[in-house]
Amino acid sequence: MSELQQAMLPNWLDADAAALSGAVAPAATLAAALPGLARAQAMTPMQRLQRVQQSGLGEWGAAGEPIHLAWRRFLRGQGPSVLVIDATSFDPRALGSAAVLQRAPWLLAEGVLIAAGLRDSMTIELRLPAELIGQEAAFLNAADAIRSLANIQVAKRRIDVQRNCKPGCWADAPAGDASRLVHTPQTWCRIARLFAAASGAQIADLDASLLTLGRGLAQRGLVEFARSGNLRRLIDGWGGGVEVDGEDPVLVFDDGLGGFLPLSKADLSCDPLALAATGIIPSPSTLMLMAAGVCVVKQTRRALYRHWQLAEGESAKVRGLLARVARLTTEITLGRGDAGHLAALDELALDLAIQGLAAAWPLGSSLRHFRAQWEQHVRRESCPEGLCLERNAAPCHSTCPANIDIPSFMAHLGNGDYRSTIEVIRRDNPLPLTCGLICPAPCESACVRGSHDGAVFIRPLKAKAAEHCLANGGYPKPDLAPDTGKRIGIIGSGPAGLTAAYYLRTYGHQVEIFEAQEHAGGMLRYGIPAYRLPPDLLDQELEQIRVLGIPIHTGAKVDRLDDFRKRYDAVFVGPGTQTSRLLPIPGAHYPFVLGGIDFLRAVRSGEAVRVGPRVVVIGGGAVAIDVAMTALRQGAKSVDLVSLEKRRDMPAGSHDIEGAVAEGVQLRPGWGPLRFEEEGEAVFQFCERVKDETGKFDPKFDAARLLALEVDHVILATGQGTDLALLEGSGVETVRGFIAADRKTLMTNVPGIFAGGDGQQGPRTAVEAIRAGKIAAASIDAWLRGVPMDAMTGRPVRRAEVIPLVVEAHDRSHRRRASMPEKSVEEVLGAGNYVRIEEGLTDTMAQDEVRRCLRCDVCIGCGMCMVACSEMGIEALRMGDTTAGRLAYFDFERAAKLCIGCGACTQVCPTGAIRLEDADGVRRTIITGTVVCEQPLLAFSDAAVPTQTPAHRDYIRKRLPLHMATHLERQISPSSARQRGDRPGVPGRDGLPKG
Amino acid sequence: MSIYALRHDAANCIGCQACEVHCKSNKNLGSGPSPCKIISTGPIDVDGVPRVRHTFMPCFHCEEAWCVKACPTGAMTKREKDGIVHIQAALCVGCKSCITACPWGTPQWDPATNKVVKCDYCMDRVDAGLQPACVTKCVTGCLSFGLANEVPDPRRERYAHYLLAEPARSE
């Protein structure tokens, strides 16, 4: 809570109280510690009510209603009663309740005790949301201290702490329940302050509430929100106003659950009624700003889903209503809405308000203040963010720098179709084996399943398919376009050069690759240790490129780019980053200080490099790990890995770090190199932080804390540069030591010369170089033909439509991520031992792993099936929230118990991800390949094709009055019923009762 | 029942199904759903002549409608002002409960929209002061539509004409 600025907060939120945890009384006697209670005890319940009514105090934490209404209702009730401190909030980021619990526990207890005298309530309930668990300590301490001050031996009142509470879906507490008096923590405190003041005295801050300011505002954190002020002027006053670009930013109340308002309409009073009249939550707890370009329809959809989730356990009618607005809004965002949807939503927004549901705020305010956006969506014209109205690719697919169509290749793999698997992968990445072994797999960090039970292990599956193809005659050959007669020269046979060559060849051009080193592969061969990428496997993959008619000239260094350019119609330069960048610190020139990439290259070239026995590697990235583990194989007995970053912030993958530690590498995170001494000592200073608040690299050191390590060799893995000598005379520009090229087309300032990969973008991963090669190929092709580049270049494109694999529901729900079989440290460690560490997934493991895929390409996570089922009142489907901003099925078992087989889910599904299959008298409900429910179908008496399950018929029967349900016993199909042309009420026909 | 009556004079109906065509075209429906339907039976022997009988099956717009009761989402509703039973497409989730609940299979499934569609007397046209599509384009004029009290029942009229014409014929 250190970010709280006391100046902006009421003085009763005592900053010092937090340290005391409520255990120490603010005064020596009970009367002095609880002045309000002392005064209240002299008043009858009705006098207390009168005091509250006269003050006009409102429930500023939620509905903004004057609290005397609740008090009056409570006073009329009979029987046991409960006083409730409701610390939940629509927005978990709200700080108000936490601040009160920590800093004003005595005031909070006092307020509750004042109300306890109304009906002698015996139970005090503290409702804590998940994010505030543990914050109840100060309040409980204060309660104990009050008891000891008052000499109470046996506690009379019980404090009942309810944890993991969620806010309700109601705008205000249900009016019917007179046995509970519910207030937010801050309101209880204000009650205590009201009674502490002499009657008739003005209390300045009663007319204010606690508001948490979020992103988009210059001032962040908790402030006091003066309810008599003008919203626009208050916003401008808080620490300098708004920090959002654009014309008219959007005010978002309670994370959207409290409604939306354009800043231009914020010129209004903050009085609860004034806010309510604008359609937003009368008493917001958080406020943030979004830029004007935000899609409010999408935000509304998110808020409505949350409201529906909060209504878990409410009546079917309430849930149905909330589900309906969520579904209609979702249909609109998916471009399936029409004017009827908007009209229905208008009516439903009113209905929500009449029912007293809080979902009326986001829906009502959004429909009212952002009408134009809704209409554009309904007319399917445009979405401000461009994200609605179109089918977005699966998160893995769009995150992969090469944009491999991962769900499709996984499904092919699951079908055992390795050739199609490789075909799909190679549409976007010509090096499936290499990437399957060494890619850091950004796709896996995007996997929707990651936040649930571990991401699908995508990376090794590519290698699996590649190995099968290579063992059976090689990869399937791609179709080559007819020869165009154009010749393209490529400098560098690293991943960028190979990729550019591969795709240019498929476009029908003649390509030649020139490689300065003795062997092809670039960084793949000389920068990645053989225990990760064995050279024989790399050779196999390179052969699959060569066979397309792509010659790779090795040992062929291109000295002058301008001469080279003249020989070809276009040129691609992918030189990579072959040189180590040394550190500008004293002693960096000593011979025992080596460059990391030079070291790796020397080892991979077969040179007899010996290091150690004591080696220090400096750097925290993947290269540093490779260097450290290679050093262990080149003679080092002890290796210290010193990184600027703390361990969790190191750029290297955590699995790689663990592997290095297992081999005996000593991590020393959080140290920056200061100097190297000639006699073999490396001195480091402690690094307090690496990046500033905005995420910019700006290390801060503590020069007093030093670390000195005795070394035989220091290897620097802190940066790489590129050799730009070949550019001389060509006129190609450079920037910060790398080749400058257009970000979209990768063309340099010299027409016809393109550049990409590490030599252009700086040292990055192989898959990013592959992306560059692919974009360059498309760009070169377009340039040669004189046409604009395909707009989808560099964006995810579907490469196949593979039917989801058939997976059993229990397996799909519970199967855990495979763990990679690896050789033991003893087997892989030792001088000159470069045996591959990973053994690769077995075929069985691979088959199990692809079946964990949730097929996010087919199921886009819109949640319509789930809310449609909720509208039906069945609630058979539950999707989980994910970090990817979409919903996903993790539970494939719930439906088996609840589904009635009506098929409404399949009718609203925009993609066919959930579908029905009627066969052999059985209806199966299938979610992306997994049968979630299996039911028999009812046979019709007229021998028509059965279309209904017994559960569905029972469902209809229950909805109809008895006299209307009888005709269902006829069991004739609807078309037969019509054909018979019955007249209503004709006695004796088709089972209708006579008379 | 709705305040309207849509009458079918079976004697003048030739079973051309123009009503069905215009109904579908007004509602922009593809093959499959048919909110109104001509059910033909026969041929039967009428005075030694083979005849086909035609029944017009739109929706009865029941007072206490099965479909309205069965609909779980409130999509199927009875319009208060005139009792037309109609479906609000946006609210339909496609559970088909109404189709099963209706004793006459009147609500129709539209595979193009994955929603139910049914006869609503062409509410939009009625509200604009027009006749339903089926009536407007009926080839023989055997369909008539209007307020239930105002539409003459063709059978009644024909019977009256028949009675009036009887003496002349016998002369």
PDB file of N, CA, C and O in Angstrom, chain A residues 493 514-520 522 525-526 553-557 578 601 605:
ATOM      1  N   SER A 493      23.766 -18.849 -45.274  1.00  0.00           N
ATOM      2  CA  SER A 493      22.935 -20.056 -45.295  1.00  0.00           C
ATOM      3  C   SER A 493      22.360 -20.345 -43.919  1.00  0.00           C
ATOM      4  O   SER A 493      22.154 -21.489 -43.547  1.00  0.00           O
ATOM      5  N   PHE A 514      25.137 -18.473 -50.998  1.00  0.00           N
ATOM      6  CA  PHE A 514      26.583 -18.378 -50.809  1.00  0.00           C
ATOM      7  C   PHE A 514      26.894 -18.315 -49.324  1.00  0.00           C
ATOM      8  O   PHE A 514      26.362 -17.477 -48.600  1.00  0.00           O
ATOM      9  N   GLU A 515      27.759 -19.237 -48.889  1.00  0.00           N
ATOM     10  CA  GLU A 515      28.075 -19.335 -47.469  1.00  0.00           C
ATOM     11  C   GLU A 515      29.584 -19.191 -47.290  1.00  0.00           C
ATOM     12  O   GLU A 515      30.358 -19.893 -47.952  1.00  0.00           O
ATOM     13  N   ALA A 516      30.011 -18.284 -46.406  1.00  0.00           N
ATOM     14  CA  ALA A 516      31.439 -18.036 -46.210  1.00  0.00           C
ATOM     15  C   ALA A 516      32.118 -19.192 -45.481  1.00  0.00           C
ATOM     16  O   ALA A 516      33.264 -19.528 -45.761  1.00  0.00           O
ATOM     17  N   GLN A 517      31.385 -19.837 -44.573  1.00  0.00           N
ATOM     18  CA  GLN A 517      31.983 -20.914 -43.778  1.00  0.00           C
ATOM     19  C   GLN A 517      32.098 -22.201 -44.594  1.00  0.00           C
ATOM     20  O   GLN A 517      31.554 -22.320 -45.688  1.00  0.00           O
ATOM     21  N   GLU A 518      32.766 -23.139 -43.969  1.00  0.00           N
ATOM     22  CA  GLU A 518      33.026 -24.404 -44.647  1.00  0.00           C
ATOM     23  C   GLU A 518      31.756 -25.238 -44.810  1.00  0.00           C
ATOM     24  O   GLU A 518      31.606 -26.011 -45.744  1.00  0.00           O
ATOM     25  N   HIS A 519      30.850 -25.100 -43.863  1.00  0.00           N
ATOM     26  CA  HIS A 519      29.600 -25.861 -43.920  1.00  0.00           C
ATOM     27  C   HIS A 519      28.400 -24.912 -43.886  1.00  0.00           C
ATOM     28  O   HIS A 519      28.491 -23.804 -43.355  1.00  0.00           O
ATOM     29  N   ALA A 520      27.295 -25.400 -44.435  1.00  0.00           N
ATOM     30  CA  ALA A 520      26.092 -24.574 -44.462  1.00  0.00           C
ATOM     31  C   ALA A 520      25.360 -24.650 -43.124  1.00  0.00           C
ATOM     32  O   ALA A 520      25.578 -25.564 -42.334  1.00  0.00           O
ATOM     33  N   GLY A 522      24.822 -21.681 -41.058  1.00  0.00           N
ATOM     34  CA  GLY A 522      24.954 -20.430 -40.309  1.00  0.00           C
ATOM     35  C   GLY A 522      24.952 -20.676 -38.810  1.00  0.00           C
ATOM     36  O   GLY A 522      25.607 -21.593 -38.313  1.00  0.00           O
ATOM     37  N   ARG A 525      24.533 -24.086 -37.286  1.00  0.00           N
ATOM     38  CA  ARG A 525      25.657 -25.000 -37.191  1.00  0.00           C
ATOM     39  C   ARG A 525      26.720 -24.475 -36.241  1.00  0.00           C
ATOM     40  O   ARG A 525      27.281 -25.234 -35.453  1.00  0.00           O
ATOM     41  N   TYR A 526      26.993 -23.158 -36.328  1.00  0.00           N
ATOM     42  CA  TYR A 526      28.156 -22.640 -35.593  1.00  0.00           C
ATOM     43  C   TYR A 526      27.766 -21.968 -34.274  1.00  0.00           C
ATOM     44  O   TYR A 526      28.626 -21.628 -33.489  1.00  0.00           O
ATOM     45  N   HIS A 553      26.594 -22.842 -52.028  1.00  0.00           N
ATOM     46  CA  HIS A 553      28.044 -22.793 -52.226  1.00  0.00           C
ATOM     47  C   HIS A 553      28.698 -22.468 -50.906  1.00  0.00           C
ATOM     48  O   HIS A 553      28.535 -21.359 -50.390  1.00  0.00           O
ATOM     49  N   THR A 554      29.421 -23.417 -50.331  1.00  0.00           N
ATOM     50  CA  THR A 554      30.079 -23.150 -49.055  1.00  0.00           C
ATOM     51  C   THR A 554      31.511 -22.709 -49.288  1.00  0.00           C
ATOM     52  O   THR A 554      32.082 -22.931 -50.375  1.00  0.00           O
ATOM     53  N   GLY A 555      32.070 -22.089 -48.274  1.00  0.00           N
ATOM     54  CA  GLY A 555      33.414 -21.537 -48.391  1.00  0.00           C
ATOM     55  C   GLY A 555      33.483 -20.469 -49.454  1.00  0.00           C
ATOM     56  O   GLY A 555      34.527 -20.191 -50.024  1.00  0.00           O
ATOM     57  N   ALA A 556      32.349 -19.890 -49.774  1.00  0.00           N
ATOM     58  CA  ALA A 556      32.264 -18.884 -50.841  1.00  0.00           C
ATOM     59  C   ALA A 556      31.895 -17.545 -50.235  1.00  0.00           C
ATOM     60  O   ALA A 556      30.730 -17.191 -50.150  1.00  0.00           O
ATOM     61  N   LYS A 557      32.898 -16.832 -49.780  1.00  0.00           N
ATOM     62  CA  LYS A 557      32.646 -15.560 -49.131  1.00  0.00           C
ATOM     63  C   LYS A 557      32.386 -14.481 -50.177  1.00  0.00           C
ATOM     64  O   LYS A 557      33.130 -14.370 -51.161  1.00  0.00           O
ATOM     65  N   GLN A 578      27.848 -12.767 -36.477  1.00  0.00           N
ATOM     66  CA  GLN A 578      28.933 -13.729 -36.286  1.00  0.00           C
ATOM     67  C   GLN A 578      29.996 -13.261 -35.311  1.00  0.00           C
ATOM     68  O   GLN A 578      30.912 -14.004 -35.002  1.00  0.00           O
ATOM     69  N   ARG A 601      31.615 -21.018 -32.071  1.00  0.00           N
ATOM     70  CA  ARG A 601      31.954 -21.296 -33.469  1.00  0.00           C
ATOM     71  C   ARG A 601      33.236 -22.116 -33.552  1.00  0.00           C
ATOM     72  O   ARG A 601      33.327 -23.072 -34.317  1.00  0.00           O
ATOM     73  N   SER A 605      33.513 -25.705 -35.162  1.00  0.00           N
ATOM     74  CA  SER A 605      34.360 -25.893 -36.345  1.00  0.00           C
ATOM     75  C   SER A 605      35.336 -27.023 -36.137  1.00  0.00           C
ATOM     76  O   SER A 605      36.102 -27.354 -37.046  1.00  0.00           O
TER      77      SER A 605
END
